Amino acid sequence: MIQASKFLDMCVLDSLVNDIESVGGILRMLNSDTDLGWVREWGSEFMRVDVVTALTRLVCDELVRAVELQKNDGSLTELPLGFIPASSYDDLYFAVTPRGRMVHDGWNPTLP
């Protein structure tokens, strides 16, 4: 199971490597039948709980950081590394950190 969770984390990290995404955006990308998707390799559709669980681990490991959308002006505010507020993940976006980019660059995707 550790291998599967590591593979899940890396798939989620991969979905963030080019852009800041919401949970919904990450899910769409992971489940895409294009070269950006990982659904075939995963063996089934990714679920929201999969993405939220992986994001929590990635944020705690400081490979990803949470970003809040400011309702008053639409700007994005980076939250401190390792921090996820108690609000819903639906109110957040996520971005890869420099450390996360280095981990991703060293990733050799192999199936669990």
PDB file of N, CA and C in Angstrom:
ATOM      1  N   MET A   1       0.823  -1.204   0.000  1.00  0.00           N
ATOM      2  CA  MET A   1       0.000   0.000   0.000  1.00  0.00           C
ATOM      3  C   MET A   1       0.863   1.263   0.000  1.00  0.00           C
ATOM      4  N   ILE A   2       2.039   1.183   0.618  1.00  0.00           N
ATOM      5  CA  ILE A   2       2.926   2.338   0.636  1.00  0.00           C
ATOM      6  C   ILE A   2       3.303   2.716  -0.789  1.00  0.00           C
ATOM      7  N   GLN A   3       3.586   1.722  -1.631  1.00  0.00           N
ATOM      8  CA  GLN A   3       3.939   1.996  -3.020  1.00  0.00           C
ATOM      9  C   GLN A   3       2.794   2.688  -3.735  1.00  0.00           C
ATOM     10  N   ALA A   4       1.561   2.222  -3.516  1.00  0.00           N
ATOM     11  CA  ALA A   4       0.402   2.821  -4.174  1.00  0.00           C
ATOM     12  C   ALA A   4       0.210   4.267  -3.727  1.00  0.00           C
ATOM     13  N   SER A   5       0.383   4.553  -2.433  1.00  0.00           N
ATOM     14  CA  SER A   5       0.199   5.928  -1.962  1.00  0.00           C
ATOM     15  C   SER A   5       1.309   6.830  -2.505  1.00  0.00           C
ATOM     16  N   LYS A   6       2.516   6.310  -2.621  1.00  0.00           N
ATOM     17  CA  LYS A   6       3.620   7.090  -3.201  1.00  0.00           C
ATOM     18  C   LYS A   6       3.328   7.392  -4.673  1.00  0.00           C
ATOM     19  N   PHE A   7       2.830   6.391  -5.415  1.00  0.00           N
ATOM     20  CA  PHE A   7       2.482   6.585  -6.819  1.00  0.00           C
ATOM     21  C   PHE A   7       1.366   7.620  -6.941  1.00  0.00           C
ATOM     22  N   LEU A   8       0.357   7.541  -6.080  1.00  0.00           N
ATOM     23  CA  LEU A   8      -0.734   8.515  -6.066  1.00  0.00           C
ATOM     24  C   LEU A   8      -0.182   9.917  -5.819  1.00  0.00           C
ATOM     25  N   ASP A   9       0.667  10.068  -4.821  1.00  0.00           N
ATOM     26  CA  ASP A   9       1.249  11.376  -4.515  1.00  0.00           C
ATOM     27  C   ASP A   9       1.998  11.938  -5.720  1.00  0.00           C
ATOM     28  N   MET A  10       2.756  11.091  -6.392  1.00  0.00           N
ATOM     29  CA  MET A  10       3.536  11.558  -7.532  1.00  0.00           C
ATOM     30  C   MET A  10       2.639  11.916  -8.718  1.00  0.00           C
ATOM     31  N   CYS A  11       1.554  11.197  -8.910  1.00  0.00           N
ATOM     32  CA  CYS A  11       0.600  11.552  -9.973  1.00  0.00           C
ATOM     33  C   CYS A  11      -0.013  12.923  -9.696  1.00  0.00           C
ATOM     34  N   VAL A  12      -0.391  13.169  -8.440  1.00  0.00           N
ATOM     35  CA  VAL A  12      -0.954  14.470  -8.068  1.00  0.00           C
ATOM     36  C   VAL A  12       0.117  15.557  -8.233  1.00  0.00           C
ATOM     37  N   LEU A  13       1.335  15.282  -7.799  1.00  0.00           N
ATOM     38  CA  LEU A  13       2.428  16.244  -7.979  1.00  0.00           C
ATOM     39  C   LEU A  13       2.631  16.539  -9.465  1.00  0.00           C
ATOM     40  N   ASP A  14       2.582  15.514 -10.293  1.00  0.00           N
ATOM     41  CA  ASP A  14       2.739  15.685 -11.736  1.00  0.00           C
ATOM     42  C   ASP A  14       1.657  16.596 -12.315  1.00  0.00           C
ATOM     43  N   SER A  15       0.451  16.485 -11.781  1.00  0.00           N
ATOM     44  CA  SER A  15      -0.648  17.312 -12.293  1.00  0.00           C
ATOM     45  C   SER A  15      -0.463  18.794 -11.957  1.00  0.00           C
ATOM     46  N   LEU A  16       0.415  19.092 -11.023  1.00  0.00           N
ATOM     47  CA  LEU A  16       0.654  20.479 -10.595  1.00  0.00           C
ATOM     48  C   LEU A  16       1.931  21.080 -11.161  1.00  0.00           C
ATOM     49  N   VAL A  17       2.706  20.299 -11.876  1.00  0.00           N
ATOM     50  CA  VAL A  17       4.036  20.739 -12.266  1.00  0.00           C
ATOM     51  C   VAL A  17       4.023  21.926 -13.235  1.00  0.00           C
ATOM     52  N   ASN A  18       2.941  22.110 -13.974  1.00  0.00           N
ATOM     53  CA  ASN A  18       2.891  23.198 -14.951  1.00  0.00           C
ATOM     54  C   ASN A  18       1.966  24.346 -14.585  1.00  0.00           C
ATOM     55  N   ASP A  19       1.196  24.197 -13.509  1.00  0.00           N
ATOM     56  CA  ASP A  19       0.213  25.228 -13.205  1.00  0.00           C
ATOM     57  C   ASP A  19      -0.316  25.070 -11.788  1.00  0.00           C
ATOM     58  N   ILE A  20      -0.937  26.101 -11.286  1.00  0.00           N
ATOM     59  CA  ILE A  20      -1.667  26.068 -10.025  1.00  0.00           C
ATOM     60  C   ILE A  20      -3.048  25.501 -10.341  1.00  0.00           C
ATOM     61  N   GLU A  21      -3.503  24.558  -9.534  1.00  0.00           N
ATOM     62  CA  GLU A  21      -4.779  23.880  -9.806  1.00  0.00           C
ATOM     63  C   GLU A  21      -5.629  23.769  -8.544  1.00  0.00           C
ATOM     64  N   SER A  22      -6.924  23.670  -8.758  1.00  0.00           N
ATOM     65  CA  SER A  22      -7.873  23.352  -7.691  1.00  0.00           C
ATOM     66  C   SER A  22      -7.997  21.828  -7.605  1.00  0.00           C
ATOM     67  N   VAL A  23      -8.673  21.336  -6.584  1.00  0.00           N
ATOM     68  CA  VAL A  23      -8.917  19.899  -6.468  1.00  0.00           C
ATOM     69  C   VAL A  23      -9.665  19.407  -7.701  1.00  0.00           C
ATOM     70  N   GLY A  24     -10.673  20.156  -8.143  1.00  0.00           N
ATOM     71  CA  GLY A  24     -11.427  19.772  -9.336  1.00  0.00           C
ATOM     72  C   GLY A  24     -10.552  19.715 -10.583  1.00  0.00           C
ATOM     73  N   GLY A  25      -9.656  20.682 -10.723  1.00  0.00           N
ATOM     74  CA  GLY A  25      -8.748  20.701 -11.865  1.00  0.00           C
ATOM     75  C   GLY A  25      -7.786  19.521 -11.842  1.00  0.00           C
ATOM     76  N   ILE A  26      -7.298  19.186 -10.650  1.00  0.00           N
ATOM     77  CA  ILE A  26      -6.401  18.040 -10.507  1.00  0.00           C
ATOM     78  C   ILE A  26      -7.148  16.758 -10.885  1.00  0.00           C
ATOM     79  N   LEU A  27      -8.364  16.614 -10.394  1.00  0.00           N
ATOM     80  CA  LEU A  27      -9.167  15.423 -10.720  1.00  0.00           C
ATOM     81  C   LEU A  27      -9.396  15.293 -12.220  1.00  0.00           C
ATOM     82  N   ARG A  28      -9.765  16.389 -12.869  1.00  0.00           N
ATOM     83  CA  ARG A  28      -9.983  16.352 -14.320  1.00  0.00           C
ATOM     84  C   ARG A  28      -8.720  15.930 -15.055  1.00  0.00           C
ATOM     85  N   MET A  29      -7.595  16.479 -14.632  1.00  0.00           N
ATOM     86  CA  MET A  29      -6.339  16.157 -15.295  1.00  0.00           C
ATOM     87  C   MET A  29      -5.968  14.688 -15.071  1.00  0.00           C
ATOM     88  N   LEU A  30      -6.030  14.225 -13.830  1.00  0.00           N
ATOM     89  CA  LEU A  30      -5.672  12.838 -13.529  1.00  0.00           C
ATOM     90  C   LEU A  30      -6.551  11.846 -14.275  1.00  0.00           C
ATOM     91  N   ASN A  31      -7.832  12.152 -14.399  1.00  0.00           N
ATOM     92  CA  ASN A  31      -8.783  11.241 -15.034  1.00  0.00           C
ATOM     93  C   ASN A  31      -8.887  11.435 -16.542  1.00  0.00           C
ATOM     94  N   SER A  32      -8.099  12.337 -17.089  1.00  0.00           N
ATOM     95  CA  SER A  32      -8.111  12.607 -18.522  1.00  0.00           C
ATOM     96  C   SER A  32      -7.561  11.410 -19.295  1.00  0.00           C
ATOM     97  N   ASP A  33      -8.136  11.191 -20.451  1.00  0.00           N
ATOM     98  CA  ASP A  33      -7.668  10.113 -21.332  1.00  0.00           C
ATOM     99  C   ASP A  33      -6.578  10.615 -22.274  1.00  0.00           C
ATOM    100  N   THR A  34      -5.969  11.747 -21.929  1.00  0.00           N
ATOM    101  CA  THR A  34      -4.888  12.325 -22.738  1.00  0.00           C
ATOM    102  C   THR A  34      -3.539  11.957 -22.123  1.00  0.00           C
ATOM    103  N   ASP A  35      -2.474  12.481 -22.693  1.00  0.00           N
ATOM    104  CA  ASP A  35      -1.134  12.233 -22.147  1.00  0.00           C
ATOM    105  C   ASP A  35      -0.951  12.826 -20.752  1.00  0.00           C
ATOM    106  N   LEU A  36      -1.796  13.770 -20.368  1.00  0.00           N
ATOM    107  CA  LEU A  36      -1.698  14.382 -19.038  1.00  0.00           C
ATOM    108  C   LEU A  36      -2.306  13.507 -17.943  1.00  0.00           C
ATOM    109  N   GLY A  37      -3.164  12.584 -18.324  1.00  0.00           N
ATOM    110  CA  GLY A  37      -3.878  11.767 -17.352  1.00  0.00           C
ATOM    111  C   GLY A  37      -3.082  10.559 -16.888  1.00  0.00           C
ATOM    112  N   TRP A  38      -3.490  10.056 -15.726  1.00  0.00           N
ATOM    113  CA  TRP A  38      -2.863   8.869 -15.145  1.00  0.00           C
ATOM    114  C   TRP A  38      -3.876   7.768 -14.876  1.00  0.00           C
ATOM    115  N   VAL A  39      -5.098   7.912 -15.363  1.00  0.00           N
ATOM    116  CA  VAL A  39      -6.170   6.974 -15.043  1.00  0.00           C
ATOM    117  C   VAL A  39      -5.863   5.560 -15.542  1.00  0.00           C
ATOM    118  N   ARG A  40      -5.273   5.427 -16.696  1.00  0.00           N
ATOM    119  CA  ARG A  40      -4.947   4.080 -17.208  1.00  0.00           C
ATOM    120  C   ARG A  40      -3.914   3.404 -16.325  1.00  0.00           C
ATOM    121  N   GLU A  41      -2.894   4.133 -15.918  1.00  0.00           N
ATOM    122  CA  GLU A  41      -1.853   3.558 -15.078  1.00  0.00           C
ATOM    123  C   GLU A  41      -2.369   3.246 -13.671  1.00  0.00           C
ATOM    124  N   TRP A  42      -3.281   4.063 -13.181  1.00  0.00           N
ATOM    125  CA  TRP A  42      -3.846   3.884 -11.840  1.00  0.00           C
ATOM    126  C   TRP A  42      -4.801   2.699 -11.820  1.00  0.00           C
ATOM    127  N   GLY A  43      -5.475   2.461 -12.939  1.00  0.00           N
ATOM    128  CA  GLY A  43      -6.354   1.295 -13.054  1.00  0.00           C
ATOM    129  C   GLY A  43      -7.816   1.577 -12.785  1.00  0.00           C
ATOM    130  N   SER A  44      -8.139   2.762 -12.331  1.00  0.00           N
ATOM    131  CA  SER A  44      -9.529   3.173 -12.119  1.00  0.00           C
ATOM    132  C   SER A  44      -9.532   4.692 -12.020  1.00  0.00           C
ATOM    133  N   GLU A  45     -10.735   5.258 -11.987  1.00  0.00           N
ATOM    134  CA  GLU A  45     -10.812   6.713 -11.862  1.00  0.00           C
ATOM    135  C   GLU A  45     -10.319   7.163 -10.492  1.00  0.00           C
ATOM    136  N   PHE A  46      -9.615   8.272 -10.493  1.00  0.00           N
ATOM    137  CA  PHE A  46      -9.223   8.891  -9.235  1.00  0.00           C
ATOM    138  C   PHE A  46     -10.462   9.512  -8.611  1.00  0.00           C
ATOM    139  N   MET A  47     -10.554   9.423  -7.310  1.00  0.00           N
ATOM    140  CA  MET A  47     -11.674   9.997  -6.572  1.00  0.00           C
ATOM    141  C   MET A  47     -11.183  11.233  -5.811  1.00  0.00           C
ATOM    142  N   ARG A  48     -12.119  12.088  -5.434  1.00  0.00           N
ATOM    143  CA  ARG A  48     -11.779  13.304  -4.694  1.00  0.00           C
ATOM    144  C   ARG A  48     -10.991  12.972  -3.432  1.00  0.00           C
ATOM    145  N   VAL A  49     -11.403  11.939  -2.721  1.00  0.00           N
ATOM    146  CA  VAL A  49     -10.718  11.556  -1.483  1.00  0.00           C
ATOM    147  C   VAL A  49      -9.263  11.172  -1.764  1.00  0.00           C
ATOM    148  N   ASP A  50      -8.983  10.554  -2.909  1.00  0.00           N
ATOM    149  CA  ASP A  50      -7.603  10.222  -3.288  1.00  0.00           C
ATOM    150  C   ASP A  50      -6.772  11.498  -3.408  1.00  0.00           C
ATOM    151  N   VAL A  51      -7.325  12.479  -4.107  1.00  0.00           N
ATOM    152  CA  VAL A  51      -6.605  13.727  -4.357  1.00  0.00           C
ATOM    153  C   VAL A  51      -6.395  14.499  -3.053  1.00  0.00           C
ATOM    154  N   VAL A  52      -7.414  14.600  -2.230  1.00  0.00           N
ATOM    155  CA  VAL A  52      -7.305  15.334  -0.960  1.00  0.00           C
ATOM    156  C   VAL A  52      -6.287  14.657  -0.040  1.00  0.00           C
ATOM    157  N   THR A  53      -6.318  13.335   0.018  1.00  0.00           N
ATOM    158  CA  THR A  53      -5.362  12.604   0.850  1.00  0.00           C
ATOM    159  C   THR A  53      -3.933  12.846   0.368  1.00  0.00           C
ATOM    160  N   ALA A  54      -3.721  12.748  -0.949  1.00  0.00           N
ATOM    161  CA  ALA A  54      -2.383  12.982  -1.510  1.00  0.00           C
ATOM    162  C   ALA A  54      -1.941  14.424  -1.277  1.00  0.00           C
ATOM    163  N   LEU A  55      -2.837  15.378  -1.493  1.00  0.00           N
ATOM    164  CA  LEU A  55      -2.486  16.787  -1.282  1.00  0.00           C
ATOM    165  C   LEU A  55      -2.078  17.042   0.165  1.00  0.00           C
ATOM    166  N   THR A  56      -2.766  16.438   1.086  1.00  0.00           N
ATOM    167  CA  THR A  56      -2.429  16.611   2.504  1.00  0.00           C
ATOM    168  C   THR A  56      -1.012  16.129   2.766  1.00  0.00           C
ATOM    169  N   ARG A  57      -0.669  14.959   2.248  1.00  0.00           N
ATOM    170  CA  ARG A  57       0.701  14.445   2.434  1.00  0.00           C
ATOM    171  C   ARG A  57       1.721  15.352   1.748  1.00  0.00           C
ATOM    172  N   LEU A  58       1.409  15.773   0.523  1.00  0.00           N
ATOM    173  CA  LEU A  58       2.343  16.609  -0.241  1.00  0.00           C
ATOM    174  C   LEU A  58       2.566  17.965   0.420  1.00  0.00           C
ATOM    175  N   VAL A  59       1.509  18.555   0.974  1.00  0.00           N
ATOM    176  CA  VAL A  59       1.647  19.834   1.681  1.00  0.00           C
ATOM    177  C   VAL A  59       2.459  19.639   2.965  1.00  0.00           C
ATOM    178  N   CYS A  60       2.179  18.585   3.707  1.00  0.00           N
ATOM    179  CA  CYS A  60       2.927  18.311   4.940  1.00  0.00           C
ATOM    180  C   CYS A  60       4.406  18.059   4.658  1.00  0.00           C
ATOM    181  N   ASP A  61       4.706  17.453   3.502  1.00  0.00           N
ATOM    182  CA  ASP A  61       6.091  17.198   3.100  1.00  0.00           C
ATOM    183  C   ASP A  61       6.731  18.401   2.407  1.00  0.00           C
ATOM    184  N   GLU A  62       5.969  19.495   2.289  1.00  0.00           N
ATOM    185  CA  GLU A  62       6.416  20.748   1.676  1.00  0.00           C
ATOM    186  C   GLU A  62       6.818  20.593   0.208  1.00  0.00           C
ATOM    187  N   LEU A  63       6.166  19.652  -0.486  1.00  0.00           N
ATOM    188  CA  LEU A  63       6.362  19.483  -1.924  1.00  0.00           C
ATOM    189  C   LEU A  63       5.335  20.304  -2.702  1.00  0.00           C
ATOM    190  N   VAL A  64       4.241  20.628  -2.024  1.00  0.00           N
ATOM    191  CA  VAL A  64       3.150  21.430  -2.581  1.00  0.00           C
ATOM    192  C   VAL A  64       2.756  22.430  -1.511  1.00  0.00           C
ATOM    193  N   ARG A  65       2.285  23.597  -1.942  1.00  0.00           N
ATOM    194  CA  ARG A  65       1.770  24.569  -0.981  1.00  0.00           C
ATOM    195  C   ARG A  65       0.351  24.948  -1.376  1.00  0.00           C
ATOM    196  N   ALA A  66      -0.453  25.238  -0.370  1.00  0.00           N
ATOM    197  CA  ALA A  66      -1.818  25.698  -0.593  1.00  0.00           C
ATOM    198  C   ALA A  66      -1.800  27.188  -0.915  1.00  0.00           C
ATOM    199  N   VAL A  67      -2.726  27.586  -1.763  1.00  0.00           N
ATOM    200  CA  VAL A  67      -2.853  28.976  -2.188  1.00  0.00           C
ATOM    201  C   VAL A  67      -4.327  29.347  -2.058  1.00  0.00           C
ATOM    202  N   GLU A  68      -4.595  30.484  -1.442  1.00  0.00           N
ATOM    203  CA  GLU A  68      -5.974  30.955  -1.253  1.00  0.00           C
ATOM    204  C   GLU A  68      -6.329  32.018  -2.278  1.00  0.00           C
ATOM    205  N   LEU A  69      -7.534  31.899  -2.808  1.00  0.00           N
ATOM    206  CA  LEU A  69      -8.077  32.915  -3.697  1.00  0.00           C
ATOM    207  C   LEU A  69      -8.733  33.986  -2.822  1.00  0.00           C
ATOM    208  N   GLN A  70      -8.304  35.227  -2.998  1.00  0.00           N
ATOM    209  CA  GLN A  70      -8.877  36.337  -2.239  1.00  0.00           C
ATOM    210  C   GLN A  70     -10.171  36.787  -2.906  1.00  0.00           C
ATOM    211  N   LYS A  71     -11.258  36.687  -2.182  1.00  0.00           N
ATOM    212  CA  LYS A  71     -12.577  36.994  -2.745  1.00  0.00           C
ATOM    213  C   LYS A  71     -12.735  38.467  -3.116  1.00  0.00           C
ATOM    214  N   ASN A  72     -12.044  39.343  -2.395  1.00  0.00           N
ATOM    215  CA  ASN A  72     -12.228  40.775  -2.644  1.00  0.00           C
ATOM    216  C   ASN A  72     -11.594  41.247  -3.955  1.00  0.00           C
ATOM    217  N   ASP A  73     -10.458  40.655  -4.354  1.00  0.00           N
ATOM    218  CA  ASP A  73      -9.820  41.139  -5.583  1.00  0.00           C
ATOM    219  C   ASP A  73      -9.388  40.026  -6.552  1.00  0.00           C
ATOM    220  N   GLY A  74      -9.643  38.776  -6.186  1.00  0.00           N
ATOM    221  CA  GLY A  74      -9.311  37.669  -7.086  1.00  0.00           C
ATOM    222  C   GLY A  74      -7.840  37.305  -7.130  1.00  0.00           C
ATOM    223  N   SER A  75      -7.040  37.911  -6.264  1.00  0.00           N
ATOM    224  CA  SER A  75      -5.617  37.577  -6.255  1.00  0.00           C
ATOM    225  C   SER A  75      -5.399  36.264  -5.493  1.00  0.00           C
ATOM    226  N   LEU A  76      -4.226  35.685  -5.689  1.00  0.00           N
ATOM    227  CA  LEU A  76      -3.865  34.457  -4.998  1.00  0.00           C
ATOM    228  C   LEU A  76      -2.835  34.766  -3.922  1.00  0.00           C
ATOM    229  N   THR A  77      -3.032  34.186  -2.740  1.00  0.00           N
ATOM    230  CA  THR A  77      -2.114  34.372  -1.631  1.00  0.00           C
ATOM    231  C   THR A  77      -1.555  33.023  -1.220  1.00  0.00           C
ATOM    232  N   GLU A  78      -0.225  32.899  -1.283  1.00  0.00           N
ATOM    233  CA  GLU A  78       0.412  31.655  -0.858  1.00  0.00           C
ATOM    234  C   GLU A  78       0.290  31.515   0.653  1.00  0.00           C
ATOM    235  N   LEU A  79      -0.079  30.330   1.111  1.00  0.00           N
ATOM    236  CA  LEU A  79      -0.113  30.044   2.533  1.00  0.00           C
ATOM    237  C   LEU A  79       1.269  29.536   2.948  1.00  0.00           C
ATOM    238  N   PRO A  80       1.591  29.598   4.230  1.00  0.00           N
ATOM    239  CA  PRO A  80       2.907  29.124   4.673  1.00  0.00           C
ATOM    240  C   PRO A  80       3.129  27.649   4.296  1.00  0.00           C
ATOM    241  N   LEU A  81       4.374  27.296   4.055  1.00  0.00           N
ATOM    242  CA  LEU A  81       4.703  25.905   3.743  1.00  0.00           C
ATOM    243  C   LEU A  81       4.202  24.988   4.847  1.00  0.00           C
ATOM    244  N   GLY A  82       3.630  23.871   4.470  1.00  0.00           N
ATOM    245  CA  GLY A  82       3.164  22.885   5.429  1.00  0.00           C
ATOM    246  C   GLY A  82       1.827  23.192   6.066  1.00  0.00           C
ATOM    247  N   PHE A  83       1.197  24.296   5.682  1.00  0.00           N
ATOM    248  CA  PHE A  83      -0.033  24.739   6.339  1.00  0.00           C
ATOM    249  C   PHE A  83      -1.242  24.581   5.424  1.00  0.00           C
ATOM    250  N   ILE A  84      -2.278  23.939   5.976  1.00  0.00           N
ATOM    251  CA  ILE A  84      -3.577  23.875   5.300  1.00  0.00           C
ATOM    252  C   ILE A  84      -4.604  24.400   6.291  1.00  0.00           C
ATOM    253  N   PRO A  85      -5.350  25.424   5.900  1.00  0.00           N
ATOM    254  CA  PRO A  85      -6.363  25.967   6.813  1.00  0.00           C
ATOM    255  C   PRO A  85      -7.519  24.986   6.994  1.00  0.00           C
ATOM    256  N   ALA A  86      -8.308  25.221   8.004  1.00  0.00           N
ATOM    257  CA  ALA A  86      -9.438  24.347   8.304  1.00  0.00           C
ATOM    258  C   ALA A  86     -10.565  24.469   7.282  1.00  0.00           C
ATOM    259  N   SER A  87     -10.500  25.450   6.403  1.00  0.00           N
ATOM    260  CA  SER A  87     -11.569  25.610   5.404  1.00  0.00           C
ATOM    261  C   SER A  87     -11.540  24.451   4.420  1.00  0.00           C
ATOM    262  N   SER A  88     -12.551  24.367   3.616  1.00  0.00           N
ATOM    263  CA  SER A  88     -12.674  23.309   2.626  1.00  0.00           C
ATOM    264  C   SER A  88     -11.555  23.375   1.593  1.00  0.00           C
ATOM    265  N   TYR A  89     -11.119  22.215   1.127  1.00  0.00           N
ATOM    266  CA  TYR A  89     -10.133  22.171   0.049  1.00  0.00           C
ATOM    267  C   TYR A  89     -10.708  22.794  -1.217  1.00  0.00           C
ATOM    268  N   ASP A  90     -12.028  22.891  -1.290  1.00  0.00           N
ATOM    269  CA  ASP A  90     -12.669  23.485  -2.463  1.00  0.00           C
ATOM    270  C   ASP A  90     -12.381  24.975  -2.573  1.00  0.00           C
ATOM    271  N   ASP A  91     -11.954  25.591  -1.477  1.00  0.00           N
ATOM    272  CA  ASP A  91     -11.649  27.024  -1.466  1.00  0.00           C
ATOM    273  C   ASP A  91     -10.179  27.306  -1.750  1.00  0.00           C
ATOM    274  N   LEU A  92      -9.405  26.265  -2.027  1.00  0.00           N
ATOM    275  CA  LEU A  92      -7.961  26.417  -2.185  1.00  0.00           C
ATOM    276  C   LEU A  92      -7.492  26.011  -3.572  1.00  0.00           C
ATOM    277  N   TYR A  93      -6.326  26.508  -3.914  1.00  0.00           N
ATOM    278  CA  TYR A  93      -5.586  26.047  -5.090  1.00  0.00           C
ATOM    279  C   TYR A  93      -4.277  25.492  -4.560  1.00  0.00           C
ATOM    280  N   PHE A  94      -3.574  24.763  -5.402  1.00  0.00           N
ATOM    281  CA  PHE A  94      -2.334  24.134  -4.964  1.00  0.00           C
ATOM    282  C   PHE A  94      -1.251  24.352  -6.010  1.00  0.00           C
ATOM    283  N   ALA A  95      -0.025  24.539  -5.513  1.00  0.00           N
ATOM    284  CA  ALA A  95       1.116  24.813  -6.388  1.00  0.00           C
ATOM    285  C   ALA A  95       2.316  24.004  -5.913  1.00  0.00           C
ATOM    286  N   VAL A  96       3.124  23.591  -6.861  1.00  0.00           N
ATOM    287  CA  VAL A  96       4.345  22.840  -6.561  1.00  0.00           C
ATOM    288  C   VAL A  96       5.386  23.805  -5.977  1.00  0.00           C
ATOM    289  N   THR A  97       6.131  23.359  -5.001  1.00  0.00           N
ATOM    290  CA  THR A  97       7.218  24.157  -4.415  1.00  0.00           C
ATOM    291  C   THR A  97       8.519  23.838  -5.170  1.00  0.00           C
ATOM    292  N   PRO A  98       9.552  24.645  -4.977  1.00  0.00           N
ATOM    293  CA  PRO A  98      10.836  24.303  -5.611  1.00  0.00           C
ATOM    294  C   PRO A  98      11.327  22.902  -5.215  1.00  0.00           C
ATOM    295  N   ARG A  99      11.136  22.537  -3.954  1.00  0.00           N
ATOM    296  CA  ARG A  99      11.518  21.186  -3.505  1.00  0.00           C
ATOM    297  C   ARG A  99      10.677  20.126  -4.209  1.00  0.00           C
ATOM    298  N   GLY A 100       9.386  20.401  -4.363  1.00  0.00           N
ATOM    299  CA  GLY A 100       8.506  19.478  -5.077  1.00  0.00           C
ATOM    300  C   GLY A 100       8.920  19.311  -6.525  1.00  0.00           C
ATOM    301  N   ARG A 101       9.360  20.391  -7.141  1.00  0.00           N
ATOM    302  CA  ARG A 101       9.821  20.336  -8.538  1.00  0.00           C
ATOM    303  C   ARG A 101      11.059  19.442  -8.652  1.00  0.00           C
ATOM    304  N   MET A 102      11.972  19.543  -7.678  1.00  0.00           N
ATOM    305  CA  MET A 102      13.165  18.695  -7.696  1.00  0.00           C
ATOM    306  C   MET A 102      12.785  17.221  -7.531  1.00  0.00           C
ATOM    307  N   VAL A 103      11.856  16.937  -6.637  1.00  0.00           N
ATOM    308  CA  VAL A 103      11.396  15.553  -6.441  1.00  0.00           C
ATOM    309  C   VAL A 103      10.743  15.049  -7.721  1.00  0.00           C
ATOM    310  N   HIS A 104       9.907  15.876  -8.334  1.00  0.00           N
ATOM    311  CA  HIS A 104       9.233  15.482  -9.565  1.00  0.00           C
ATOM    312  C   HIS A 104      10.256  15.228 -10.680  1.00  0.00           C
ATOM    313  N   ASP A 105      11.246  16.093 -10.781  1.00  0.00           N
ATOM    314  CA  ASP A 105      12.265  15.940 -11.833  1.00  0.00           C
ATOM    315  C   ASP A 105      13.021  14.621 -11.693  1.00  0.00           C
ATOM    316  N   GLY A 106      13.156  14.108 -10.471  1.00  0.00           N
ATOM    317  CA  GLY A 106      13.844  12.845 -10.238  1.00  0.00           C
ATOM    318  C   GLY A 106      12.951  11.624 -10.286  1.00  0.00           C
ATOM    319  N   TRP A 107      11.669  11.833 -10.569  1.00  0.00           N
ATOM    320  CA  TRP A 107      10.694  10.728 -10.546  1.00  0.00           C
ATOM    321  C   TRP A 107      10.796   9.905 -11.811  1.00  0.00           C
ATOM    322  N   ASN A 108      10.880   8.606 -11.634  1.00  0.00           N
ATOM    323  CA  ASN A 108      10.818   7.663 -12.738  1.00  0.00           C
ATOM    324  C   ASN A 108       9.531   6.886 -12.550  1.00  0.00           C
ATOM    325  N   PRO A 109       8.463   7.269 -13.282  1.00  0.00           N
ATOM    326  CA  PRO A 109       7.156   6.634 -13.046  1.00  0.00           C
ATOM    327  C   PRO A 109       7.184   5.121 -13.294  1.00  0.00           C
ATOM    328  N   THR A 110       6.981   4.396 -12.215  1.00  0.00           N
ATOM    329  CA  THR A 110       6.797   2.956 -12.323  1.00  0.00           C
ATOM    330  C   THR A 110       5.531   2.595 -11.563  1.00  0.00           C
ATOM    331  N   LEU A 111       4.869   1.613 -12.022  1.00  0.00           N
ATOM    332  CA  LEU A 111       3.600   1.220 -11.406  1.00  0.00           C
ATOM    333  C   LEU A 111       3.827   0.579 -10.059  1.00  0.00           C
ATOM    334  N   PRO A 112       2.875   0.797  -9.137  1.00  0.00           N
ATOM    335  CA  PRO A 112       3.002   0.164  -7.821  1.00  0.00           C
ATOM    336  C   PRO A 112       2.862  -1.347  -7.909  1.00  0.00           C
TER     337      PRO A 112
END
